PDB file of C-alpha atoms and ligand atoms in Angstrom:
ATOM      1  CA  MET A   1      -5.706  -4.734  17.617  1.00  0.00           C
ATOM      2  CA  PHE A   2      -3.293  -6.974  15.284  1.00  0.00           C
ATOM      3  CA  ILE A   3      -4.821  -7.456  11.746  1.00  0.00           C
ATOM      4  CA  HIS A   4      -3.237 -10.199   9.754  1.00  0.00           C
ATOM      5  CA  GLY A   5      -3.897 -11.702   6.463  1.00  0.00           C
ATOM      6  CA  ALA A   6      -2.603 -12.586   2.826  1.00  0.00           C
ATOM      7  CA  PRO A   7      -1.881  -9.674   0.327  1.00  0.00           C
ATOM      8  CA  GLY A   8      -4.969  -8.246  -1.530  1.00  0.00           C
ATOM      9  CA  ILE A   9      -7.213  -9.614   1.039  1.00  0.00           C
ATOM     10  CA  GLY A  10      -8.612  -6.090   1.550  1.00  0.00           C
ATOM     11  CA  LYS A  11      -6.913  -5.248   4.763  1.00  0.00           C
ATOM     12  CA  THR A  12      -5.946  -1.859   3.788  1.00  0.00           C
ATOM     13  CA  ALA A  13      -9.262  -0.751   2.297  1.00  0.00           C
ATOM     14  CA  THR A  14     -11.153  -2.116   5.170  1.00  0.00           C
ATOM     15  CA  VAL A  15      -9.257  -0.259   7.742  1.00  0.00           C
ATOM     16  CA  ARG A  16      -9.327   2.950   5.903  1.00  0.00           C
ATOM     17  CA  SER A  17     -12.965   2.559   4.963  1.00  0.00           C
ATOM     18  CA  VAL A  18     -13.704   1.946   8.809  1.00  0.00           C
ATOM     19  CA  PHE A  19     -11.304   5.206   9.678  1.00  0.00           C
ATOM     20  CA  ARG A  20     -12.939   7.323   7.433  1.00  0.00           C
ATOM     21  CA  GLU A  21     -16.523   6.134   8.988  1.00  0.00           C
ATOM     22  CA  LEU A  22     -15.409   6.880  12.761  1.00  0.00           C
ATOM     23  CA  GLY A  23     -14.159  10.022  11.430  1.00  0.00           C
ATOM     24  CA  GLU A  24     -17.523  11.065  10.241  1.00  0.00           C
ATOM     25  CA  TYR A  25     -19.140   9.354  13.292  1.00  0.00           C
ATOM     26  CA  THR A  26     -17.284  11.391  15.990  1.00  0.00           C
ATOM     27  CA  SER A  27     -14.833  14.088  16.724  1.00  0.00           C
ATOM     28  CA  LYS A  28     -13.854  12.500  19.803  1.00  0.00           C
ATOM     29  CA  VAL A  29     -11.755  10.089  18.438  1.00  0.00           C
ATOM     30  CA  MET A  30      -9.178  11.222  15.663  1.00  0.00           C
ATOM     31  CA  PRO A  31      -8.293   8.240  12.995  1.00  0.00           C
ATOM     32  CA  ILE A  32      -4.875   8.733  11.774  1.00  0.00           C
ATOM     33  CA  TYR A  33      -3.612   6.143   8.884  1.00  0.00           C
ATOM     34  CA  VAL A  34      -0.159   5.437   8.957  1.00  0.00           C
ATOM     35  CA  ASN A  35       1.743   3.642   5.993  1.00  0.00           C
ATOM     36  CA  CYS A  36       4.982   2.298   7.526  1.00  0.00           C
ATOM     37  CA  TRP A  37       6.509   1.724   4.359  1.00  0.00           C
ATOM     38  CA  GLU A  38       6.486   5.501   3.448  1.00  0.00           C
ATOM     39  CA  ASP A  39       7.070   6.639   7.151  1.00  0.00           C
ATOM     40  CA  SER A  40       9.299   4.033   8.495  1.00  0.00           C
ATOM     41  CA  THR A  41      11.586   5.467  11.125  1.00  0.00           C
ATOM     42  CA  THR A  42      10.224   6.499  14.934  1.00  0.00           C
ATOM     43  CA  TYR A  43      11.050  10.008  13.954  1.00  0.00           C
ATOM     44  CA  SER A  44       8.947   9.791  10.741  1.00  0.00           C
ATOM     45  CA  VAL A  45       5.714   8.216  12.079  1.00  0.00           C
ATOM     46  CA  MET A  46       5.883  10.853  14.991  1.00  0.00           C
ATOM     47  CA  SER A  47       6.340  13.629  12.872  1.00  0.00           C
ATOM     48  CA  ARG A  48       3.416  12.180  10.514  1.00  0.00           C
ATOM     49  CA  ILE A  49       1.202  11.802  13.511  1.00  0.00           C
ATOM     50  CA  ALA A  50       1.826  15.470  14.791  1.00  0.00           C
ATOM     51  CA  GLU A  51       1.041  16.453  11.633  1.00  0.00           C
ATOM     52  CA  ARG A  52      -1.938  14.714  11.503  1.00  0.00           C
ATOM     53  CA  LEU A  53      -3.107  16.138  14.767  1.00  0.00           C
ATOM     54  CA  GLY A  54      -2.240  19.689  13.467  1.00  0.00           C
ATOM     55  CA  VAL A  55       0.631  20.247  15.633  1.00  0.00           C
ATOM     56  CA  ARG A  56       2.958  22.962  14.217  1.00  0.00           C
ATOM     57  CA  PHE A  57       6.748  22.431  14.258  1.00  0.00           C
ATOM     58  CA  ARG A  58       9.934  23.242  12.374  1.00  0.00           C
ATOM     59  CA  ARG A  59      11.106  20.952   9.690  1.00  0.00           C
ATOM     60  CA  GLY A  60      13.905  18.931  11.370  1.00  0.00           C
ATOM     61  CA  GLU A  61      12.468  19.733  14.805  1.00  0.00           C
ATOM     62  CA  ARG A  62      14.078  17.217  17.276  1.00  0.00           C
ATOM     63  CA  LEU A  63      12.155  14.084  18.154  1.00  0.00           C
ATOM     64  CA  ASN A  64      11.604  14.983  21.875  1.00  0.00           C
ATOM     65  CA  GLU A  65      10.577  18.501  21.024  1.00  0.00           C
ATOM     66  CA  ILE A  66       7.755  16.939  18.468  1.00  0.00           C
ATOM     67  CA  MET A  67       6.526  14.501  21.472  1.00  0.00           C
ATOM     68  CA  ALA A  68       6.379  17.349  23.808  1.00  0.00           C
ATOM     69  CA  LEU A  69       4.300  19.451  21.350  1.00  0.00           C
ATOM     70  CA  THR A  70       2.350  16.514  20.326  1.00  0.00           C
ATOM     71  CA  ARG A  71       1.300  15.717  24.051  1.00  0.00           C
ATOM     72  CA  SER A  72      -0.004  19.322  24.793  1.00  0.00           C
ATOM     73  CA  ARG A  73      -2.085  18.745  21.680  1.00  0.00           C
ATOM     74  CA  MET A  74      -3.334  15.554  23.305  1.00  0.00           C
ATOM     75  CA  ASP A  75      -4.688  17.347  26.053  1.00  0.00           C
ATOM     76  CA  GLU A  76      -7.302  19.113  23.553  1.00  0.00           C
ATOM     77  CA  VAL A  77      -8.291  15.791  22.018  1.00  0.00           C
ATOM     78  CA  GLY A  78     -10.641  13.105  22.889  1.00  0.00           C
ATOM     79  CA  GLY A  79      -8.108  10.197  21.782  1.00  0.00           C
ATOM     80  CA  ILE A  80      -6.515   8.718  18.861  1.00  0.00           C
ATOM     81  CA  ALA A  81      -6.759   5.789  16.793  1.00  0.00           C
ATOM     82  CA  VAL A  82      -3.610   4.782  15.210  1.00  0.00           C
ATOM     83  CA  ALA A  83      -3.286   2.089  12.080  1.00  0.00           C
ATOM     84  CA  PHE A  84       0.298   1.571  11.384  1.00  0.00           C
ATOM     85  CA  ASP A  85      -0.066  -0.384   7.611  1.00  0.00           C
ATOM     86  CA  GLU A  86       2.773  -2.545   6.792  1.00  0.00           C
ATOM     87  CA  VAL A  87       3.706  -2.665  10.209  1.00  0.00           C
ATOM     88  CA  ASP A  88       6.320  -5.340   9.631  1.00  0.00           C
ATOM     89  CA  LYS A  89       8.127  -2.804   7.165  1.00  0.00           C
ATOM     90  CA  PRO A  90      10.480  -0.921   9.279  1.00  0.00           C
ATOM     91  CA  CYS A  91      13.458  -2.270  11.066  1.00  0.00           C
ATOM     92  CA  GLU A  92      12.399  -0.666  14.388  1.00  0.00           C
ATOM     93  CA  HIS A  93       9.398  -0.224  16.046  1.00  0.00           C
ATOM     94  CA  TYR A  94      10.312   2.136  18.510  1.00  0.00           C
ATOM     95  CA  PHE A  95       7.351   4.249  17.413  1.00  0.00           C
ATOM     96  CA  LEU A  96       4.990   1.939  18.790  1.00  0.00           C
ATOM     97  CA  TYR A  97       6.182   2.462  22.438  1.00  0.00           C
ATOM     98  CA  LYS A  98       6.253   6.246  21.712  1.00  0.00           C
ATOM     99  CA  THR A  99       2.968   6.453  20.325  1.00  0.00           C
ATOM    100  CA  LEU A 100       1.161   4.504  23.378  1.00  0.00           C
ATOM    101  CA  SER A 101       3.215   6.907  25.740  1.00  0.00           C
ATOM    102  CA  LEU A 102       1.180   9.805  24.484  1.00  0.00           C
ATOM    103  CA  GLY A 103      -1.589   8.026  26.315  1.00  0.00           C
ATOM    104  CA  LYS A 104      -5.503   7.947  25.073  1.00  0.00           C
ATOM    105  CA  SER A 105      -4.366   6.203  22.070  1.00  0.00           C
ATOM    106  CA  SER A 106      -5.608   2.886  20.733  1.00  0.00           C
ATOM    107  CA  VAL A 107      -3.318   1.232  17.900  1.00  0.00           C
ATOM    108  CA  PHE A 108      -4.242  -1.364  14.976  1.00  0.00           C
ATOM    109  CA  LEU A 109      -1.334  -3.214  13.488  1.00  0.00           C
ATOM    110  CA  ILE A 110      -1.622  -4.267   9.983  1.00  0.00           C
ATOM    111  CA  THR A 111       0.528  -7.041   8.244  1.00  0.00           C
ATOM    112  CA  ASN A 112       0.622  -9.974   6.039  1.00  0.00           C
ATOM    113  CA  LYS A 113       3.069 -11.419   8.229  1.00  0.00           C
ATOM    114  CA  LYS A 114       0.961 -13.330  10.794  1.00  0.00           C
ATOM    115  CA  GLU A 115       4.430 -14.084  13.077  1.00  0.00           C
ATOM    116  CA  PHE A 116       4.989 -10.525  13.181  1.00  0.00           C
ATOM    117  CA  MET A 117       4.315 -10.090  17.027  1.00  0.00           C
ATOM    118  CA  ALA A 118       6.653 -12.820  18.102  1.00  0.00           C
ATOM    119  CA  TYR A 119       9.326 -10.982  16.458  1.00  0.00           C
ATOM    120  CA  LEU A 120       8.434  -7.719  18.105  1.00  0.00           C
ATOM    121  CA  ASP A 121      10.702  -6.575  20.787  1.00  0.00           C
ATOM    122  CA  PRO A 122       9.648  -8.077  24.027  1.00  0.00           C
ATOM    123  CA  ARG A 123       9.918  -4.314  25.709  1.00  0.00           C
ATOM    124  CA  ILE A 124       7.140  -3.273  22.952  1.00  0.00           C
ATOM    125  CA  ARG A 125       5.369  -5.994  22.643  1.00  0.00           C
ATOM    126  CA  GLY A 126       4.689  -6.057  26.888  1.00  0.00           C
ATOM    127  CA  ARG A 127       3.170  -2.890  26.364  1.00  0.00           C
ATOM    128  CA  LEU A 128       0.465  -4.291  23.350  1.00  0.00           C
ATOM    129  CA  THR A 129      -2.182  -6.627  24.503  1.00  0.00           C
ATOM    130  CA  PRO A 130      -3.988  -6.710  21.361  1.00  0.00           C
ATOM    131  CA  GLU A 131      -7.137  -8.697  20.019  1.00  0.00           C
ATOM    132  CA  THR A 132      -6.067 -10.320  16.622  1.00  0.00           C
ATOM    133  CA  LEU A 133      -8.508 -10.338  13.627  1.00  0.00           C
ATOM    134  CA  GLU A 134      -7.424 -12.566  10.883  1.00  0.00           C
ATOM    135  CA  PHE A 135      -8.570 -11.902   7.382  1.00  0.00           C
ATOM    136  CA  LYS A 136      -9.460 -15.093   5.639  1.00  0.00           C
ATOM    137  CA  PRO A 137      -9.107 -15.958   2.216  1.00  0.00           C
ATOM    138  CA  TYR A 138     -12.031 -15.069  -0.175  1.00  0.00           C
ATOM    139  CA  SER A 139     -14.354 -18.026  -0.771  1.00  0.00           C
ATOM    140  CA  HIS A 140     -15.228 -18.785  -4.772  1.00  0.00           C
ATOM    141  CA  GLU A 141     -18.806 -17.161  -4.077  1.00  0.00           C
ATOM    142  CA  GLU A 142     -17.204 -13.816  -2.260  1.00  0.00           C
ATOM    143  CA  THR A 143     -14.581 -13.759  -5.050  1.00  0.00           C
ATOM    144  CA  GLU A 144     -17.049 -13.778  -7.592  1.00  0.00           C
ATOM    145  CA  ARG A 145     -19.197 -10.939  -5.635  1.00  0.00           C
ATOM    146  CA  ILE A 146     -16.762  -8.679  -5.110  1.00  0.00           C
ATOM    147  CA  LEU A 147     -15.465  -8.927  -8.829  1.00  0.00           C
ATOM    148  CA  ASP A 148     -18.879  -8.787  -9.812  1.00  0.00           C
ATOM    149  CA  GLU A 149     -19.532  -5.274  -8.128  1.00  0.00           C
ATOM    150  CA  ARG A 150     -16.660  -3.880  -9.695  1.00  0.00           C
ATOM    151  CA  ARG A 151     -17.505  -5.020 -12.969  1.00  0.00           C
ATOM    152  CA  PHE A 152     -21.221  -3.529 -12.525  1.00  0.00           C
ATOM    153  CA  THR A 153     -19.265   0.163 -11.363  1.00  0.00           C
ATOM    154  CA  ALA A 154     -16.380  -0.171 -14.116  1.00  0.00           C
ATOM    155  CA  PHE A 155     -18.253  -1.220 -17.509  1.00  0.00           C
ATOM    156  CA  VAL A 156     -21.398  -0.681 -19.634  1.00  0.00           C
ATOM    157  CA  PRO A 157     -23.858  -3.012 -19.131  1.00  0.00           C
ATOM    158  CA  ARG A 158     -24.126  -6.413 -20.360  1.00  0.00           C
ATOM    159  CA  CYS A 159     -20.590  -6.294 -22.302  1.00  0.00           C
ATOM    160  CA  TRP A 160     -19.316  -9.060 -20.543  1.00  0.00           C
ATOM    161  CA  ASP A 161     -19.715 -12.979 -21.978  1.00  0.00           C
ATOM    162  CA  LYS A 162     -20.738 -15.098 -18.966  1.00  0.00           C
ATOM    163  CA  ASP A 163     -17.646 -17.850 -19.489  1.00  0.00           C
ATOM    164  CA  ALA A 164     -15.366 -14.740 -19.910  1.00  0.00           C
ATOM    165  CA  PHE A 165     -16.501 -13.391 -16.524  1.00  0.00           C
ATOM    166  CA  GLU A 166     -16.438 -16.899 -14.869  1.00  0.00           C
ATOM    167  CA  LEU A 167     -12.878 -17.522 -16.149  1.00  0.00           C
ATOM    168  CA  VAL A 168     -11.823 -14.098 -14.460  1.00  0.00           C
ATOM    169  CA  VAL A 169     -13.261 -15.479 -11.131  1.00  0.00           C
ATOM    170  CA  GLU A 170     -11.485 -18.818 -11.447  1.00  0.00           C
ATOM    171  CA  GLU A 171      -8.278 -16.954 -12.011  1.00  0.00           C
ATOM    172  CA  ALA A 172      -8.620 -14.725  -9.107  1.00  0.00           C
ATOM    173  CA  PHE A 173      -9.959 -17.320  -6.865  1.00  0.00           C
ATOM    174  CA  LYS A 174      -7.256 -19.800  -7.909  1.00  0.00           C
ATOM    175  CA  LEU A 175      -4.410 -17.051  -7.288  1.00  0.00           C
ATOM    176  CA  LYS A 176      -6.314 -16.022  -4.140  1.00  0.00           C
ATOM    177  CA  ASP A 177      -5.443 -12.733  -5.000  1.00  0.00           C
ATOM    178  CA  ILE A 178      -8.292  -9.897  -5.782  1.00  0.00           C
ATOM    179  CA  ARG A 179      -5.963  -7.577  -7.182  1.00  0.00           C
ATOM    180  CA  SER A 180      -5.546 -10.220 -10.104  1.00  0.00           C
ATOM    181  CA  GLY A 181      -8.723 -10.497 -10.801  1.00  0.00           C
ATOM    182  CA  LEU A 182      -9.447  -6.630 -10.830  1.00  0.00           C
ATOM    183  CA  PHE A 183      -6.584  -6.570 -13.441  1.00  0.00           C
ATOM    184  CA  LEU A 184      -8.053  -9.222 -15.555  1.00  0.00           C
ATOM    185  CA  LEU A 185     -11.369  -7.204 -15.696  1.00  0.00           C
ATOM    186  CA  LEU A 186      -9.493  -4.050 -17.074  1.00  0.00           C
ATOM    187  CA  GLU A 187      -6.945  -5.992 -19.013  1.00  0.00           C
ATOM    188  CA  SER A 188      -9.631  -7.994 -20.680  1.00  0.00           C
ATOM    189  CA  GLY A 189     -11.785  -4.765 -21.675  1.00  0.00           C
ATOM    190  CA  ARG A 190      -8.678  -3.183 -22.830  1.00  0.00           C
ATOM    191  CA  VAL A 191      -7.853  -6.246 -25.129  1.00  0.00           C
ATOM    192  CA  ALA A 192     -11.657  -6.422 -26.302  1.00  0.00           C
ATOM    193  CA  GLU A 193     -11.448  -2.624 -26.961  1.00  0.00           C
ATOM    194  CA  ILE A 194      -8.523  -1.588 -28.160  1.00  0.00           C
ATOM    195  CA  VAL A 195      -6.730  -4.445 -29.598  1.00  0.00           C
ATOM    196  CA  GLU A 196      -9.900  -6.401 -30.892  1.00  0.00           C
ATOM    197  CA  ALA A 197     -12.146  -3.286 -31.451  1.00  0.00           C
ATOM    198  CA  SER A 198     -14.987  -5.569 -29.936  1.00  0.00           C
ATOM    199  CA  ARG A 199     -17.980  -4.184 -28.205  1.00  0.00           C
ATOM    200  CA  ARG A 200     -18.054  -7.377 -26.279  1.00  0.00           C
ATOM    201  CA  ILE A 201     -15.684  -9.257 -24.205  1.00  0.00           C
ATOM    202  CA  GLU A 202     -15.222 -12.838 -24.543  1.00  0.00           C
ATOM    203  CA  LYS A 203     -13.709 -15.382 -23.155  1.00  0.00           C
ATOM    204  CA  ARG A 204     -10.786 -15.357 -25.665  1.00  0.00           C
ATOM    205  CA  TYR A 205      -9.884 -11.770 -24.722  1.00  0.00           C
ATOM    206  CA  VAL A 206      -9.736 -13.220 -21.177  1.00  0.00           C
ATOM    207  CA  GLU A 207      -7.091 -15.767 -22.140  1.00  0.00           C
ATOM    208  CA  LYS A 208      -5.175 -13.183 -23.914  1.00  0.00           C
ATOM    209  CA  ALA A 209      -5.050 -10.934 -20.530  1.00  0.00           C
ATOM    210  CA  LYS A 210      -4.096 -13.800 -18.608  1.00  0.00           C
ATOM    211  CA  LYS A 211      -0.801 -13.807 -20.706  1.00  0.00           C
ATOM    212  CA  ASN A 212      -0.092 -10.499 -19.502  1.00  0.00           C
ATOM    213  CA  LEU A 213      -0.848 -11.318 -15.611  1.00  0.00           C
ATOM    214  CA  ALA A 214       2.413 -12.363 -14.970  1.00  0.00           C
ATOM    215  CA  GLY A 215       4.058  -8.905 -16.060  1.00  0.00           C
ATOM    216  CA  PHE A 216       1.352  -6.596 -14.805  1.00  0.00           C
ATOM    217  CA  ASN A 217       3.554  -5.339 -12.318  1.00  0.00           C
ATOM    218  CA  ILE A 218       5.463  -3.267 -15.058  1.00  0.00           C
ATOM    219  CA  ARG A 219       3.816  -3.206 -18.381  1.00  0.00           C
ATOM    220  CA  GLY A 220      -0.193  -3.724 -17.520  1.00  0.00           C
ATOM    221  CA  SER A 221      -0.321  -1.266 -14.728  1.00  0.00           C
ATOM    222  CA  PRO A 222      -2.541   1.068 -16.473  1.00  0.00           C
ATOM    223  CA  ASP A 223      -1.595   4.196 -14.519  1.00  0.00           C
ATOM    224  CA  LEU A 224       2.047   3.671 -15.121  1.00  0.00           C
ATOM    225  CA  ARG A 225       3.349   6.117 -17.622  1.00  0.00           C
ATOM    226  CA  ASP A 226       6.438   5.929 -19.534  1.00  0.00           C
ATOM    227  CA  ASP A 227       8.566   7.919 -17.018  1.00  0.00           C
ATOM    228  CA  ASP A 228       7.276   5.441 -14.665  1.00  0.00           C
ATOM    229  CA  LYS A 229       8.837   2.870 -16.711  1.00  0.00           C
ATOM    230  CA  LEU A 230      11.796   4.385 -17.034  1.00  0.00           C
ATOM    231  CA  ILE A 231      12.274   4.494 -13.195  1.00  0.00           C
ATOM    232  CA  LEU A 232      11.499   0.980 -12.761  1.00  0.00           C
ATOM    233  CA  GLU A 233      14.028  -0.200 -15.538  1.00  0.00           C
ATOM    234  CA  LEU A 234      16.760   1.652 -14.065  1.00  0.00           C
ATOM    235  CA  VAL A 235      16.232   0.275 -10.495  1.00  0.00           C
ATOM    236  CA  LYS A 236      15.817  -3.283 -12.231  1.00  0.00           C
ATOM    237  CA  GLU A 237      19.443  -2.757 -14.021  1.00  0.00           C
ATOM    238  CA  ASN A 238      20.981  -0.958 -11.016  1.00  0.00           C
ATOM    239  CA  PRO A 239      20.361  -3.210  -7.807  1.00  0.00           C
ATOM    240  CA  GLY A 240      20.899  -1.312  -4.747  1.00  0.00           C
ATOM    241  CA  ILE A 241      20.699   2.129  -6.328  1.00  0.00           C
ATOM    242  CA  THR A 242      20.222   4.866  -4.141  1.00  0.00           C
ATOM    243  CA  SER A 243      17.363   7.771  -4.875  1.00  0.00           C
ATOM    244  CA  GLY A 244      19.972  10.392  -5.799  1.00  0.00           C
ATOM    245  CA  LYS A 245      22.021   8.382  -8.456  1.00  0.00           C
ATOM    246  CA  LEU A 246      18.819   7.173  -9.810  1.00  0.00           C
ATOM    247  CA  TYR A 247      17.460  10.626 -10.767  1.00  0.00           C
ATOM    248  CA  GLU A 248      20.736  11.176 -12.142  1.00  0.00           C
ATOM    249  CA  LEU A 249      20.512   8.242 -14.393  1.00  0.00           C
ATOM    250  CA  PHE A 250      16.761   9.103 -15.096  1.00  0.00           C
ATOM    251  CA  GLN A 251      17.923  12.486 -16.516  1.00  0.00           C
ATOM    252  CA  GLN A 252      20.482  11.005 -18.509  1.00  0.00           C
ATOM    253  CA  LYS A 253      18.213   8.533 -19.957  1.00  0.00           C
ATOM    254  CA  GLY A 254      15.997  11.515 -21.104  1.00  0.00           C
ATOM    255  CA  GLY A 255      13.513  11.309 -18.249  1.00  0.00           C
ATOM    256  CA  ARG A 256      11.554  14.596 -18.075  1.00  0.00           C
ATOM    257  CA  MET A 257       9.704  14.973 -14.769  1.00  0.00           C
ATOM    258  CA  ALA A 258      10.946  17.715 -12.487  1.00  0.00           C
ATOM    259  CA  LYS A 259      12.667  16.526  -8.972  1.00  0.00           C
ATOM    260  CA  SER A 260       9.355  16.643  -7.109  1.00  0.00           C
ATOM    261  CA  SER A 261       7.033  14.666  -9.433  1.00  0.00           C
ATOM    262  CA  PHE A 262      10.115  12.219  -9.600  1.00  0.00           C
ATOM    263  CA  ARG A 263      10.029  11.652  -5.885  1.00  0.00           C
ATOM    264  CA  ARG A 264       5.971  11.490  -6.213  1.00  0.00           C
ATOM    265  CA  TYR A 265       6.102   8.663  -8.879  1.00  0.00           C
ATOM    266  CA  PHE A 266       8.925   6.948  -7.231  1.00  0.00           C
ATOM    267  CA  LYS A 267       7.065   6.993  -3.925  1.00  0.00           C
ATOM    268  CA  LYS A 268       4.240   5.546  -5.713  1.00  0.00           C
ATOM    269  CA  LEU A 269       6.379   2.676  -7.140  1.00  0.00           C
ATOM    270  CA  ILE A 270       7.347   1.873  -3.905  1.00  0.00           C
ATOM    271  CA  ASP A 271       4.006   1.937  -2.462  1.00  0.00           C
ATOM    272  CA  GLN A 272       2.680  -0.156  -5.548  1.00  0.00           C
ATOM    273  CA  LYS A 273       5.559  -2.705  -4.155  1.00  0.00           C
ATOM    274  CA  LEU A 274       7.259  -2.626  -7.511  1.00  0.00           C
ATOM    275  CA  ILE A 275      10.210  -1.207  -5.758  1.00  0.00           C
ATOM    276  CA  ARG A 276      11.629  -2.345  -2.418  1.00  0.00           C
ATOM    277  CA  ARG A 277      13.488  -0.148  -0.065  1.00  0.00           C
ATOM    278  CA  GLU A 278      16.068  -1.461   2.321  1.00  0.00           C
ATOM    279  CA  PHE A 279      17.787   0.830   4.833  1.00  0.00           C
ATOM    280  CA  THR A 280      21.516   1.292   5.036  1.00  0.00           C
ATOM    281  CA  SER A 281      21.327   2.727   8.705  1.00  0.00           C
ATOM    282  CA  LYS A 282      18.973   2.717  11.601  1.00  0.00           C
ATOM    283  CA  GLY A 283      18.348   5.359  14.158  1.00  0.00           C
ATOM    284  CA  PHE A 284      16.066   8.145  14.324  1.00  0.00           C
ATOM    285  CA  ARG A 285      17.500  10.259  11.191  1.00  0.00           C
ATOM    286  CA  GLY A 286      18.637   7.306   9.076  1.00  0.00           C
ATOM    287  CA  ARG A 287      16.710   7.648   5.991  1.00  0.00           C
ATOM    288  CA  SER A 288      19.484   6.341   3.703  1.00  0.00           C
ATOM    289  CA  SER A 289      18.241   3.632   1.587  1.00  0.00           C
ATOM    290  CA  LYS A 290      19.039   1.333  -1.178  1.00  0.00           C
ATOM    291  CA  PHE A 291      16.391   0.126  -3.722  1.00  0.00           C
ATOM    292  CA  PHE A 292      15.580  -2.967  -5.562  1.00  0.00           C
ATOM    293  CA  TYR A 293      13.302  -4.145  -8.356  1.00  0.00           C
ATOM    294  CA  VAL A 294      10.651  -6.467  -7.152  1.00  0.00           C
ATOM    295  CA  GLY A 295       9.970  -8.766 -10.112  1.00  0.00           C
ATOM    296  CA  GLY A 296       6.743 -10.543 -10.676  1.00  0.00           C
ATOM    297  CA  PHE A 297       4.166 -11.261  -7.657  1.00  0.00           C
TER     298      PHE A 297
HETATM  299  N1  LIG B 301     -14.107  -7.214   0.136  1.00  0.00           N
HETATM  300  C1  LIG B 301     -13.532  -6.465  -0.938  1.00  0.00           C
HETATM  301  N2  LIG B 301     -14.399  -5.720  -1.530  1.00  0.00           N
HETATM  302  C2  LIG B 301     -14.114  -5.020  -2.850  1.00  0.00           C
HETATM  303  N3  LIG B 301     -12.522  -4.991  -2.926  1.00  0.00           N
HETATM  304  C3  LIG B 301     -11.682  -5.327  -2.461  1.00  0.00           C
HETATM  305  C4  LIG B 301     -12.204  -6.582  -1.414  1.00  0.00           C
HETATM  306  N4  LIG B 301     -11.073  -7.061  -0.876  1.00  0.00           N
HETATM  307  C5  LIG B 301     -10.048  -6.292  -1.730  1.00  0.00           C
HETATM  308  N5  LIG B 301     -10.603  -5.779  -2.445  1.00  0.00           N
HETATM  309  C6  LIG B 301      -9.608  -4.850  -3.456  1.00  0.00           C
HETATM  310  O1  LIG B 301      -8.507  -5.930  -3.500  1.00  0.00           O
HETATM  311  C7  LIG B 301      -7.440  -4.889  -3.698  1.00  0.00           C
HETATM  312  C8  LIG B 301      -6.448  -5.040  -2.619  1.00  0.00           C
HETATM  313  O2  LIG B 301      -6.916  -4.793  -1.382  1.00  0.00           O
HETATM  314  P1  LIG B 301      -6.026  -4.070  -0.050  1.00  0.00           P
HETATM  315  O3  LIG B 301      -5.071  -3.126  -0.571  1.00  0.00           O
HETATM  316  O4  LIG B 301      -7.071  -3.747   0.610  1.00  0.00           O
HETATM  317  O5  LIG B 301      -5.440  -5.688   0.347  1.00  0.00           O
HETATM  318  P2  LIG B 301      -4.204  -5.657   1.401  1.00  0.00           P
HETATM  319  O6  LIG B 301      -4.844  -6.816   2.374  1.00  0.00           O
HETATM  320  O7  LIG B 301      -3.992  -4.448   2.221  1.00  0.00           O
HETATM  321  O8  LIG B 301      -3.133  -6.390   0.972  1.00  0.00           O
HETATM  322  P3  LIG B 301      -1.859  -6.366   1.275  1.00  0.00           P
HETATM  323  O9  LIG B 301      -1.228  -7.038   2.442  1.00  0.00           O
HETATM  324  O10 LIG B 301      -0.820  -6.555  -0.153  1.00  0.00           O
HETATM  325  O11 LIG B 301      -1.171  -4.650   1.719  1.00  0.00           O
HETATM  326  C9  LIG B 301      -7.727  -3.316  -3.692  1.00  0.00           C
HETATM  327  O12 LIG B 301      -8.082  -2.783  -4.744  1.00  0.00           O
HETATM  328  C10 LIG B 301      -9.148  -3.261  -2.733  1.00  0.00           C
HETATM  329  O13 LIG B 301     -10.166  -2.469  -3.269  1.00  0.00           O
HETATM  330 MG1  LIG B 302      -2.341  -3.414   2.472  1.00  0.00          MG
END
């Protein structure tokens, strides 16, 4: 199945939720979720699938060997459903071919690029006959309902002024992006509580929160800590930097994280699309990448 739709429309959330249910419903089909931004070469995608299937292999094992081990594991499972999220990100898509060659597999390709299929290598495209599922933008009513549910879960009852909440809905609907609505809910609450010491969330706090919307990638993001910000600043100042060089600079500038946590946070920034990765070499083990800061939405 080919799934496409605008950013922030809920593709990832939906697929993850359906896959979770599938896993609970049956043990005959094993759901496997792959984020192609994280795993972006055939080698790393196939290693990930093998890992999820419980295949044991040595680090640095050859692709052919991993495939052989996976194939024999496939004899023991009913089938696999693999979701390739952000499938447009890798520069080669041989892994689709490889996954289908395992047999008993159905694949879900998820992207916000409607035209993705057209650019796919015809030899791979020929193997796929996908149904298409388009995620359409949310109506005003749907936007309101989604945000209202979040408000209900995240806030104490009755702390929102009516016109304040309406403004959040307006903004999110106008921007066609639920994420900005979620941000505004949180940020308005933060402005009210921390900055203004108010127990109610009034419209003027939403107005203030709106000003931070543009920069919410960096500063507003609630789970960004100081070290994360330093990483971002460094990538911003040094376009095209490699991860090794970045860690060096990070330490020089007083970054406190150990290399393993640094990697984890760096990966998170990439996942959050605050940092963009660009590959400098292709091929199975070509993992050499340059990194760029992604400003604003
Ligand atoms: N129908 C919905 N109900 C509740 N929350 C939603 C809904 N749609 C989107 N969201 C929320 O909006 C945010 C963005 O959704 P998600 O990450 O699934 O978008 P996406 O379509 O995968 O975007 P992208 O193309 O950028 O990857 C998530 O926090 C998600 O929980
Ligand atoms: Mg997504």
